[in-house]
């Protein structure tokens, strides 16, 4: 919330916030989901079995701008954006180390890479956000 990574969007006469989660089971998956619950953000899980077209459809349908993922999935998102897909994605919160080439290719297509630790630190340093009832 402190970095405005999940901006509001309108749909079905409601205001929504979306966050994509694309990784195998890890503690960051659960932490992201719980954070979404606390701030009334709709978490959307992406899975290995999904094609790039299916992921792109969901990204477009939700106007989702941010995903939390591991480096391997971050690379897939960057590749999708290079190919004309994932056009709404502007930020990736990466849960592990990204090599400099990956960071550079993300920046070239307009995606900012944030580390999971940096996002948590920004939340700790900002003013406390109030609970948003789902």
XYZ file of N, CA and C in Angstrom:
402
model
N 0.831 -1.194 0.000
C 0.000 0.000 0.000
C 0.879 1.263 0.000
N 1.976 1.266 0.757
C 2.824 2.448 0.847
C 3.444 2.808 -0.503
N 3.662 1.833 -1.368
C 4.258 2.075 -2.685
C 3.209 2.174 -3.796
N 1.934 2.088 -3.438
C 0.820 2.124 -4.393
C 1.002 1.096 -5.516
N 1.337 -0.113 -5.148
C 1.548 -1.172 -6.124
C 0.247 -1.825 -6.574
N -0.823 -1.599 -5.837
C -2.137 -2.163 -6.191
C -3.153 -1.037 -6.266
N -3.065 -0.219 -7.319
C -3.999 0.913 -7.414
C -5.429 0.442 -7.646
N -6.355 1.306 -7.311
C -7.772 0.979 -7.490
C -8.140 0.973 -8.966
N -9.055 0.093 -9.300
C -9.633 0.034 -10.629
C -11.131 -0.201 -10.474
N -11.897 0.252 -11.430
C -13.350 0.091 -11.361
C -13.790 -1.066 -12.242
N -14.785 -1.806 -11.764
C -15.359 -2.893 -12.532
C -16.588 -3.418 -11.825
N -17.615 -3.725 -12.594
C -18.856 -4.257 -12.033
C -19.428 -3.350 -10.947
N -19.322 -2.054 -11.164
C -19.825 -1.037 -10.226
C -19.170 -1.119 -8.850
N -17.929 -1.591 -8.800
C -17.179 -1.677 -7.545
C -15.768 -1.161 -7.774
N -15.106 -0.849 -6.679
C -13.696 -0.503 -6.718
C -12.903 -1.739 -6.306
N -11.884 -2.062 -7.072
C -11.080 -3.252 -6.829
C -9.605 -2.883 -6.728
N -8.861 -3.726 -6.053
C -7.393 -3.723 -6.068
C -6.989 -5.173 -6.314
N -6.014 -5.390 -7.203
C -5.589 -6.747 -7.527
C -4.083 -6.899 -7.333
N -3.676 -8.088 -6.909
C -2.268 -8.462 -6.831
C -2.143 -9.885 -7.342
N -1.277 -10.084 -8.312
C -1.021 -11.422 -8.820
C 0.064 -12.107 -8.009
N -0.075 -13.399 -7.826
C 0.941 -14.199 -7.121
C 1.281 -15.368 -8.037
N 2.564 -15.432 -8.443
C 2.979 -16.473 -9.371
C 4.288 -17.083 -8.887
N 4.171 -18.148 -8.136
C 5.339 -18.874 -7.612
C 4.879 -20.206 -7.061
N 5.825 -21.067 -6.836
C 5.519 -22.318 -6.161
C 5.341 -22.009 -4.667
N 4.909 -22.981 -3.891
C 4.646 -22.759 -2.471
C 5.884 -22.266 -1.738
N 5.751 -21.125 -1.117
C 6.806 -20.499 -0.311
C 6.119 -19.626 0.731
N 6.862 -19.215 1.738
C 6.254 -18.390 2.780
C 5.787 -17.047 2.221
N 6.443 -16.528 1.176
C 6.047 -15.245 0.596
C 4.658 -15.325 -0.051
N 4.283 -16.509 -0.528
C 2.948 -16.702 -1.099
C 1.908 -16.431 -0.014
N 2.108 -17.066 1.129
C 1.171 -16.907 2.242
C 1.181 -15.481 2.786
N 2.367 -14.893 2.921
C 2.464 -13.521 3.423
C 1.744 -12.550 2.482
N 1.892 -12.768 1.180
C 1.215 -11.907 0.206
C -0.297 -12.057 0.310
N -0.754 -13.284 0.417
C -2.191 -13.541 0.529
C -2.770 -12.904 1.795
N -2.096 -13.066 2.921
C -2.584 -12.475 4.166
C -2.598 -10.945 4.091
N -1.584 -10.374 3.451
C -1.553 -8.918 3.277
C -2.726 -8.450 2.432
N -3.011 -9.203 1.383
C -4.160 -8.859 0.533
C -5.451 -8.907 1.333
N -5.590 -9.917 2.165
C -6.795 -10.035 2.985
C -6.945 -8.833 3.906
N -5.869 -8.386 4.504
C -5.908 -7.290 5.463
C -6.330 -5.973 4.806
N -5.892 -5.770 3.554
C -6.169 -4.501 2.878
C -7.234 -4.615 1.792
N -7.990 -5.690 1.814
C -9.086 -5.903 0.867
C -8.611 -5.829 -0.579
N -7.484 -6.464 -0.840
C -6.939 -6.601 -2.190
C -7.268 -8.011 -2.656
N -7.735 -8.135 -3.881
C -8.047 -9.448 -4.428
C -6.760 -10.086 -4.940
N -6.378 -11.205 -4.338
C -5.187 -11.948 -4.769
C -5.589 -12.895 -5.888
N -4.782 -12.917 -6.926
C -5.030 -13.791 -8.070
C -3.827 -14.708 -8.233
N -4.065 -16.002 -8.079
C -2.984 -16.977 -8.227
C -2.817 -17.396 -9.672
N -1.578 -17.465 -10.114
C -1.246 -17.964 -11.446
C -0.488 -19.276 -11.273
N -0.657 -20.187 -12.214
C -0.131 -21.539 -12.060
C 0.638 -21.984 -13.297
N 1.515 -22.956 -13.111
C 2.344 -23.479 -14.193
C 1.538 -23.929 -15.399
N 0.379 -24.489 -15.165
C -0.427 -25.042 -16.255
C -1.041 -23.959 -17.144
N -0.990 -22.711 -16.729
C -1.589 -21.630 -17.513
C -0.667 -21.234 -18.661
N -1.272 -21.013 -19.804
C -0.512 -20.532 -20.956
C -0.333 -19.013 -20.845
N 0.556 -18.484 -21.662
C 0.757 -17.035 -21.688
C -0.536 -16.314 -22.064
N -1.320 -16.922 -22.937
C -2.593 -16.312 -23.346
C -3.582 -16.275 -22.185
N -3.609 -17.330 -21.379
C -4.515 -17.352 -20.229
C -4.094 -16.322 -19.186
N -2.802 -16.242 -18.920
C -2.295 -15.255 -17.966
C -2.599 -13.852 -18.473
N -2.349 -13.609 -19.754
C -2.605 -12.295 -20.341
C -4.082 -11.927 -20.252
N -4.969 -12.895 -20.483
C -6.406 -12.634 -20.383
C -6.755 -12.138 -18.982
N -6.230 -12.809 -17.958
C -6.515 -12.422 -16.570
C -5.928 -11.049 -16.273
N -4.706 -10.815 -16.726
C -4.076 -9.506 -16.500
C -4.899 -8.388 -17.137
N -5.391 -8.617 -18.336
C -6.210 -7.604 -19.014
C -7.570 -7.438 -18.354
N -8.187 -8.540 -17.972
C -9.517 -8.504 -17.356
C -9.495 -7.709 -16.047
N -8.420 -7.862 -15.282
C -8.321 -7.216 -13.973
C -7.591 -5.875 -14.011
N -6.940 -5.577 -15.131
C -6.076 -4.389 -15.240
C -4.990 -4.419 -14.175
N -4.549 -5.620 -13.832
C -3.550 -5.836 -12.789
C -2.206 -5.228 -13.189
N -1.604 -4.515 -12.234
C -0.336 -3.855 -12.508
C 0.852 -4.511 -11.812
N 0.610 -5.304 -10.768
C 1.710 -5.841 -9.965
C 1.543 -7.324 -9.718
N 2.665 -8.038 -9.808
C 2.705 -9.454 -9.467
C 3.839 -9.691 -8.483
N 3.620 -10.627 -7.568
C 4.674 -11.121 -6.681
C 5.109 -12.455 -7.270
N 6.390 -12.611 -7.554
C 6.826 -13.866 -8.155
C 8.315 -14.114 -7.923
N 8.711 -15.336 -8.207
C 10.114 -15.704 -8.167
C 10.766 -15.269 -9.476
N 12.086 -15.317 -9.523
C 12.833 -14.831 -10.690
C 12.428 -15.542 -11.977
N 12.150 -16.844 -11.909
C 11.789 -17.567 -13.130
C 10.458 -17.091 -13.701
N 9.488 -16.796 -12.855
C 8.207 -16.291 -13.346
C 8.306 -14.823 -13.752
N 9.156 -14.069 -13.066
C 9.384 -12.677 -13.467
C 9.914 -12.636 -14.894
N 10.795 -13.556 -15.218
C 11.339 -13.638 -16.574
C 10.222 -13.915 -17.581
N 9.276 -14.785 -17.222
C 8.144 -15.075 -18.109
C 7.296 -13.824 -18.343
N 7.070 -13.052 -17.291
C 6.260 -11.842 -17.427
C 6.969 -10.835 -18.339
N 8.266 -10.674 -18.171
C 9.034 -9.757 -19.019
C 8.979 -10.218 -20.472
N 9.143 -11.510 -20.691
C 9.059 -12.063 -22.048
C 7.677 -11.826 -22.644
N 6.635 -11.996 -21.827
C 5.276 -11.727 -22.305
C 5.141 -10.270 -22.726
N 5.662 -9.368 -21.909
C 5.535 -7.936 -22.224
C 6.332 -7.602 -23.482
N 7.482 -8.226 -23.654
C 8.260 -8.009 -24.872
C 7.481 -8.468 -26.105
N 6.629 -9.470 -25.936
C 5.829 -10.001 -27.034
C 4.473 -9.341 -27.190
N 4.240 -8.243 -26.492
C 2.979 -7.515 -26.645
C 1.886 -7.911 -25.670
N 2.186 -8.789 -24.740
C 1.212 -9.192 -23.722
C 1.557 -8.484 -22.404
N 0.753 -8.708 -21.384
C 1.006 -8.163 -20.031
C 1.246 -6.653 -20.052
N 0.483 -5.961 -20.870
C 0.717 -4.530 -21.062
C 0.388 -3.665 -19.855
N -0.460 -4.133 -18.946
C -0.782 -3.350 -17.747
C 0.249 -3.511 -16.647
N 1.096 -4.523 -16.734
C 2.052 -4.806 -15.663
C 3.136 -3.732 -15.640
N 3.264 -3.079 -14.481
C 4.278 -2.039 -14.306
C 5.263 -2.368 -13.190
N 4.929 -3.363 -12.356
C 5.786 -3.700 -11.222
C 5.778 -5.195 -10.959
N 6.942 -5.689 -10.595
C 7.083 -7.062 -10.127
C 7.784 -7.006 -8.780
N 7.201 -7.702 -7.817
C 7.839 -7.864 -6.508
C 8.495 -9.233 -6.551
N 9.803 -9.253 -6.539
C 10.539 -10.503 -6.721
C 10.970 -11.044 -5.355
N 10.795 -12.334 -5.172
C 11.043 -12.942 -3.865
C 12.454 -13.491 -3.706
N 13.216 -13.525 -4.793
C 14.597 -13.981 -4.688
C 15.479 -13.080 -5.558
N 16.732 -13.407 -5.680
C 17.655 -12.545 -6.408
C 17.403 -12.584 -7.914
N 17.484 -11.411 -8.518
C 17.396 -11.299 -9.977
C 18.761 -10.875 -10.482
N 19.174 -11.468 -11.585
C 20.472 -11.069 -12.124
C 20.339 -9.717 -12.822
N 21.462 -9.005 -12.956
C 21.415 -7.660 -13.569
C 20.804 -7.650 -14.969
N 21.017 -8.685 -15.760
C 20.432 -8.733 -17.100
C 18.912 -8.771 -17.023
N 18.391 -9.513 -16.050
C 16.944 -9.587 -15.879
C 16.383 -8.233 -15.464
N 17.074 -7.548 -14.577
C 16.628 -6.223 -14.153
C 16.626 -5.251 -15.330
N 17.649 -5.332 -16.143
C 17.758 -4.456 -17.306
C 16.649 -4.724 -18.312
N 16.372 -5.996 -18.597
C 15.324 -6.319 -19.571
C 13.946 -5.907 -19.049
N 13.736 -5.990 -17.742
C 12.467 -5.541 -17.161
C 12.322 -4.032 -17.316
N 13.378 -3.298 -17.029
C 13.331 -1.842 -17.155
C 13.084 -1.412 -18.599
N 13.650 -2.152 -19.546
C 13.481 -1.816 -20.963
C 12.023 -1.881 -21.408
N 11.232 -2.739 -20.768
C 9.812 -2.856 -21.142
C 8.891 -2.125 -20.155
N 9.467 -1.332 -19.277
C 8.666 -0.505 -18.376
C 8.173 -1.197 -17.125
N 8.894 -2.232 -16.688
C 8.524 -2.924 -15.450
C 9.557 -2.607 -14.378
N 9.090 -2.086 -13.251
C 9.960 -1.842 -12.104
C 10.038 -3.115 -11.276
N 11.251 -3.477 -10.872
C 11.453 -4.656 -10.028
C 11.684 -4.184 -8.597
N 10.888 -4.717 -7.672
C 11.034 -4.443 -6.243
C 11.351 -5.766 -5.561
N 12.220 -5.756 -4.591
C 12.432 -6.978 -3.830
C 11.340 -7.087 -2.781
N 11.034 -8.316 -2.405
C 10.028 -8.553 -1.378
C 10.447 -7.869 -0.076
N 11.744 -7.963 0.249
C 12.261 -7.339 1.473
C 12.086 -5.821 1.432
N 12.326 -5.200 0.282
C 12.190 -3.745 0.170
C 10.732 -3.312 0.327
N 9.810 -4.105 -0.202
C 8.384 -3.781 -0.060
C 7.971 -3.895 1.407
N 8.433 -4.934 2.069
C 8.108 -5.081 3.494
C 8.712 -3.934 4.304
N 9.934 -3.537 3.960
C 10.585 -2.427 4.663
C 9.825 -1.117 4.437
N 9.357 -0.877 3.221
C 8.577 0.332 2.934
C 7.305 0.355 3.777
N 6.694 -0.806 3.956
C 5.511 -0.881 4.802
C 5.824 -0.594 6.257
N 6.970 -1.076 6.711
C 7.381 -0.840 8.101
C 7.702 0.630 8.348
N 8.259 1.303 7.359
C 8.691 2.694 7.538
C 7.567 3.695 7.323
N 6.539 3.310 6.601
C 5.425 4.230 6.335
C 4.486 4.310 7.524
N 3.539 5.201 7.413
C 2.540 5.272 8.463
C 1.626 4.055 8.363
N 1.118 3.641 9.477
C 0.277 2.435 9.519
C -0.990 2.666 8.708
N -1.235 1.775 7.780
C -2.438 1.844 6.963
C -3.581 1.219 7.761
N -4.751 1.805 7.702
C -5.870 1.234 8.442
C -6.365 -0.046 7.778
N -6.898 -0.915 8.589
C -7.537 -2.127 8.112
C -8.677 -1.742 7.187
N -8.791 -2.413 6.037
C -9.889 -2.157 5.106
C -10.777 -3.400 5.112
N -11.978 -3.235 5.601
C -12.874 -4.369 5.707
C -13.200 -4.938 4.326
N -13.056 -6.251 4.147
C -13.362 -6.855 2.840
C -14.824 -6.715 2.499
